[in-house]
Amino acid sequence: MPTLQNLRRGGRFRIPGDRAMPFYLFLSLLLFSTGAYYLGRKRAFAVSGGQIRNLHSLPSFYGSYTALWCILPALIVFALWVTLQPGIIVDLVVADLPPELHNLAPDRLNLVVNDLKNLVSGNFVSSTPDPAMLAAADHYRNLRTIGNAALWVVVLTLATLGIAYAWRTISPTFRARNRVEQVVNLFLIASSTIAIFTTLGIILSVAFESILFFQKVPITEFLFGLQWSPQTAMRADQTGSSGAFGSVPLFAGTLLISGIAMLIAVPIGLMSALFLSEYATPKFRAFAKPTLEVLAGIPTVVYGFFAALTVAPFIREIGTAMGLHVASESALAAGLVMGIMIIPFVSSLSDDVINAVPQSMRDGSYALGATKSETITRVLLPAALPGIVGSILLAVSRAIGETMIVVMAAGLSANLTANPLEAVTTVTVQIVTLLTGDQEFDSPKTLAAFALGLMLFVVTLILNIIALHVVRKYREQYE
Amino acid sequence: MSTTTLETQTALNGALNIGAETRSSQPGILVTDYNNRQTVGKITVDHPKMICREVNVYYGAKQALKNVGLDIGINEVVAFIGPSGCGKSTFLRCLNRMNDTITGCRVTGQIKLDSDDIYDKSIDVVQLRARIGMVFQKPNPFPKSIYENVAYGPRIHGMVNTKAELDDLVRASLERAGLLKEVATRMEEPGTSLSGGQQQRLCIARAIAVNPEVILMDEPCSALDPIATAKIEELIDELRESYTIVIVTHSMQQAARVSQRTAYFHLGDLIEVGETDQVFTNPKHKLTEDYITGRFG
Amino acid sequence: MNKPTSAASAPAILNRDIKTIVNAGLKRRHAAETRFRWYGLIAVSLGLLFVVLMFGNIISKGYPAFWQTYIQLPIKFDPAVIDPQGSRDPKTLESADYAALVRAGMRQMFPKVEGRLELRALYGLVSSNAALELQSRVLQNPALIGAEQEIWLLASADVDTLVKGNIDRSLDETERPIKDNQVGWVDKLKAAGKIEKQFNTILFSSGDSREPEMAGIRGALMGSFYTLLVTFLLSFPIGVATAVYLEEFAPKNRWTDIIEVNINNLAAVPSIVFGLLGLAVFINFFGLPRSAPLVGGLVLSLMTLPVIIIAGRAALTSVPPSIREAALGMGASKLQMVGHHVLPLAMPGMLTGSIIGMARALGESAPLLMIGMVAFIVDVPKGLMDPATVLPVQVYLWSDLPERAFVERTSAAIMVLLAFMILMNGLAILLRKRFERRW
């Protein structure tokens, strides 16, 4: 199995001629299985003696059964092979390296392996390669060619064997439909677990790297520290005593920007939803609602561009005209634009919630002589409050997790301030800056990004769970 | 004119009736032609609270109510009966302009409360609905406490000045709705925590608290069990002393029990109006007879 | 309980004249009503205003980028420069100094310009792309050698910006990217009709470049295409299968409850977290190449999956149970019932949801930054494993560059991006309208 580090380093390598090979093999497999389908069907006709009613299942099921036997085992071996082959080849090549290279420390060895891979792919060579390396590269290429050829043979043999097996099993009493349905069922179940695996994957991947991080920087330091300056490099043996990994300013910045966004989005979104559902004529509603929802469809990078190039300079100019000092990457600009982005989110969720309040509530209030606004503020809103709170929580979670707007329009340096005219940075901005550009992997700096990711995930998860729960309870109330 | 008297009605009947059934199956029946949709019976009263003339209601292109004329007397209970879709609820909702809230609904004709034409531009619908309370088919207490439910009307209309006054008003209304004993100790509980019958009485208390002149009830017992229904009917009888009540019901027994006058609607037409006893024991229109004898409905 | 008091006071309180009481407050209440209505109207108008502002801002900045300035120069395809030996060997032709031909053409236009600095400023008017243009012409048609032609060549980005009126001529020379003498030459060229704006094909035909006038979005478009291809191929079948399983087959138990809650939560996880997942799992653990559309597609399909599942389930629930009963009643197996009857009826709804999910994936950039699709890549990707970037990330990359010409191109790229999103959403709406069924 390739180790984490060497794959990180070797991430960019690619092997030109190698690339299309699995694709063609896959295509051949598909062709084989198509053939298998017709073979199986023909076989079913043959064993039925021309009477389809003698068969347990429809002939197409026998065809599908044969096709499945053809493709599934072959595909499994294919996938395993493709995943394992590079690692095995590397091991074999390393084993055959001259002793002075072979006995290097793991770190150095990884570098050698990388050089080797670059040599093989002909990407670039740092210096004139020494003969041992060239030999190893040849060895590598040979092994790969052999491996690929073997793969073709093995996979296609398996496919043929599968067809043969299915061919032999097909008889009029054979329950092909049940077998095929079992496989389909299995596929359905497997698909539905992917969502679970995604969540697990998220938790494991961020948690794993976060644990590594917390071994280097104490968790209390990270949670309560007031200083964030990961760019001041620390030596690997140093613990995080310098206080450079305190995440408080990041969360403060995130909250400041999200807070500004909510101040924009909640009143405008909520009032829009109320107006559109209670006051607007059907015609106006049919025009305004989808138009507002256009805001939800605009990619966030566009908002970021708008914030950085239009809104931020505009706010700066206004501020300067009023004699205020406004940072060019002010929290206000990012928050304002983020608020615009979230308006349709708040309004469409609130719209659902408000429409879920039964008409009889409105009727009861109108029948007592209440005006529309009285009905809205005294009956509808209190009735819809849990649902609205739920949607606002969802919106907050979205604001906290929003990345592109803040990456493009918020600052990079961590200021612990509540002044919206100053530049602040956010959790997502830091994750992006720590993980793009030049990276030193396994340094606390890079791992910190995962720790931030973990925090972000946990916070948004809690918000989402509460919000979804509240909204669901609310819906049940009126069902 | 829809204020056709009995005599002209008979004359009309004779004149228009060609090839229709002429033999009366019962001595009281005056109109035997199902196609004759003129109102039978006396639509006027001596002391009217509300006067409706030539009321037509359209939902979009569809006419839901055709040329209805009817008086509602002071301190009487008028029941509207008829099969579903006959327009009785539509007519009820005209009386406090609740139809305004339905888009595409159009009302023509004249409806007067005392001397005010309620569809006149000068009439404020807020004030109108304060004067004409309404109780709905399904109990619809607001998602607030029992106390706040009753206090809602007085609060929005600014009827009281002090908290003590409001307390008194809430208690008096609940008392009058016969609910005070049951809820006196749980005023702060949500209105939805009450049973169905209690909820409906809470809605009646909510309507009374504004001190309306007329109370409209749209099948107020259809969602209730017999015991709760009996209580509400009793309450309606008591309330008659202070209010004018219009009740829509699909239960003929209920109409017979609580009302003084009954109006029978059929497919958007007001077919027959009369003293409740007369309508039920001696209907004058064949349609009414068919309905109350259960031939359709 | 003071029942006697309340009973006694009841008539007094209940018998107030409602008409006058209500009348007293009417004016205030109607004013409040009008105010509230205005707040609502203002809120909606603000929302609509933001839509107009965003689009207006982007379009007004971006539309000039669809035109590019060209300068017409007399070019002499001098055999002495291109092919001194006269061998017509393609290799020789390829490596010849075509820039010299351009320079010669410039000198011919402005024979009076002298001095190294002056000349360099003069040569700077034409993009370095001009030499490539001449090269490709010669390679296509070696017979050109020796001929003399008037040829439209790409102007440099600064000239383009000047011609489009985006450089303030009144500024001091030192604060302008284009100097006084250059402005003079451009004006002369203009007067001679040697400058013209043509439709910007480069924007659509080339990859990224450090030179604004040569930068295009083709690389990003292809990257987006490959990424979305992977996303669709993975997320659609898996999403449909999950929706079918949860809606038609799954027993209602704790396990399916967990899956359901989980899917709803995944739909609300910040996209950047998916990027972290992609980095840790696909790149670090499975060793897939960085910057590859394959990895981008994998990450985006995990993100899109919840959207498709939720839409798919909604589509399935809208198929009435009577159809299922009818199929089962005919003796179909459950799978046949789903496959033959339920799924075809739910398919338009599922496709609509998927297209909307794909449109969202098209606009997504944050997770792709994590997996290295943010590199400066000149080549147009030719496969799933080639390093690539996508359209929104290209927007992000360009938005960081200071040149005015890049601002213009960023807006143009956004316009293309938005056009695709509108197209996809329009398709979804069309599909919904076309196949919408009321049961």
Short mmCIF file of N, CA, C and O in Angstrom, two decimals, chain C residues 102-104 106-107 116 118-127 156 182 185:
data_model
loop_
_atom_site.label_atom_id
_atom_site.label_comp_id
_atom_site.label_asym_id
_atom_site.label_seq_id
_atom_site.Cartn_x
_atom_site.Cartn_y
_atom_site.Cartn_z
N VAL C 102 7.14 40.52 -37.22
CA VAL C 102 6.20 41.48 -36.64
C VAL C 102 6.91 42.81 -36.38
O VAL C 102 6.40 43.87 -36.71
N ARG C 103 8.12 42.69 -35.81
CA ARG C 103 8.88 43.92 -35.52
C ARG C 103 9.13 44.69 -36.81
O ARG C 103 8.99 45.91 -36.86
N ALA C 104 9.48 43.94 -37.84
CA ALA C 104 9.75 44.61 -39.12
C ALA C 104 8.50 45.34 -39.60
O ALA C 104 8.57 46.47 -40.09
N MET C 106 6.13 46.53 -37.79
CA MET C 106 5.95 47.70 -36.94
C MET C 106 6.84 48.85 -37.40
O MET C 106 6.41 49.99 -37.49
N ARG C 107 8.09 48.49 -37.67
CA ARG C 107 9.03 49.53 -38.10
C ARG C 107 8.59 50.15 -39.41
O ARG C 107 8.71 51.33 -39.65
N ARG C 116 16.42 52.22 -28.63
CA ARG C 116 16.02 50.91 -28.14
C ARG C 116 14.72 50.97 -27.34
O ARG C 116 13.81 50.18 -27.54
N GLU C 118 12.38 53.26 -27.24
CA GLU C 118 11.24 53.65 -28.07
C GLU C 118 10.74 52.46 -28.87
O GLU C 118 9.54 52.18 -28.94
N LEU C 119 11.71 51.75 -29.48
CA LEU C 119 11.34 50.61 -30.31
C LEU C 119 10.65 49.54 -29.49
O LEU C 119 9.65 48.95 -29.90
N ARG C 120 11.20 49.33 -28.29
CA ARG C 120 10.60 48.28 -27.46
C ARG C 120 9.15 48.65 -27.12
O ARG C 120 8.25 47.81 -27.15
N ALA C 121 8.93 49.94 -26.83
CA ALA C 121 7.57 50.40 -26.55
C ALA C 121 6.68 50.17 -27.76
O ALA C 121 5.53 49.74 -27.65
N LEU C 122 7.25 50.42 -28.94
CA LEU C 122 6.48 50.24 -30.17
C LEU C 122 6.11 48.78 -30.36
O LEU C 122 4.95 48.44 -30.62
N TYR C 123 7.11 47.89 -30.17
CA TYR C 123 6.84 46.46 -30.35
C TYR C 123 5.80 45.98 -29.32
O TYR C 123 5.07 45.03 -29.57
N GLY C 124 5.78 46.65 -28.19
CA GLY C 124 4.87 46.25 -27.12
C GLY C 124 3.40 46.41 -27.47
O GLY C 124 2.53 45.94 -26.74
N LEU C 125 3.12 47.13 -28.55
CA LEU C 125 1.72 47.33 -28.92
C LEU C 125 1.06 46.04 -29.39
O LEU C 125 -0.15 45.88 -29.31
N VAL C 126 1.89 45.14 -29.91
CA VAL C 126 1.33 43.91 -30.46
C VAL C 126 1.57 42.79 -29.46
O VAL C 126 2.59 42.72 -28.80
N SER C 127 0.60 41.91 -29.37
CA SER C 127 0.71 40.78 -28.44
C SER C 127 1.76 39.80 -28.92
O SER C 127 2.05 39.71 -30.11
N SER C 156 -1.81 44.11 -27.93
CA SER C 156 -1.55 43.75 -26.53
C SER C 156 -2.74 44.19 -25.68
O SER C 156 -3.55 45.02 -26.08
N GLN C 182 3.12 55.63 -26.86
CA GLN C 182 2.30 54.50 -27.33
C GLN C 182 0.88 54.96 -27.66
O GLN C 182 0.31 54.56 -28.68
N TRP C 185 0.95 56.50 -31.01
CA TRP C 185 0.96 55.53 -32.13
C TRP C 185 -0.41 54.89 -32.31
O TRP C 185 -0.86 54.70 -33.43
#
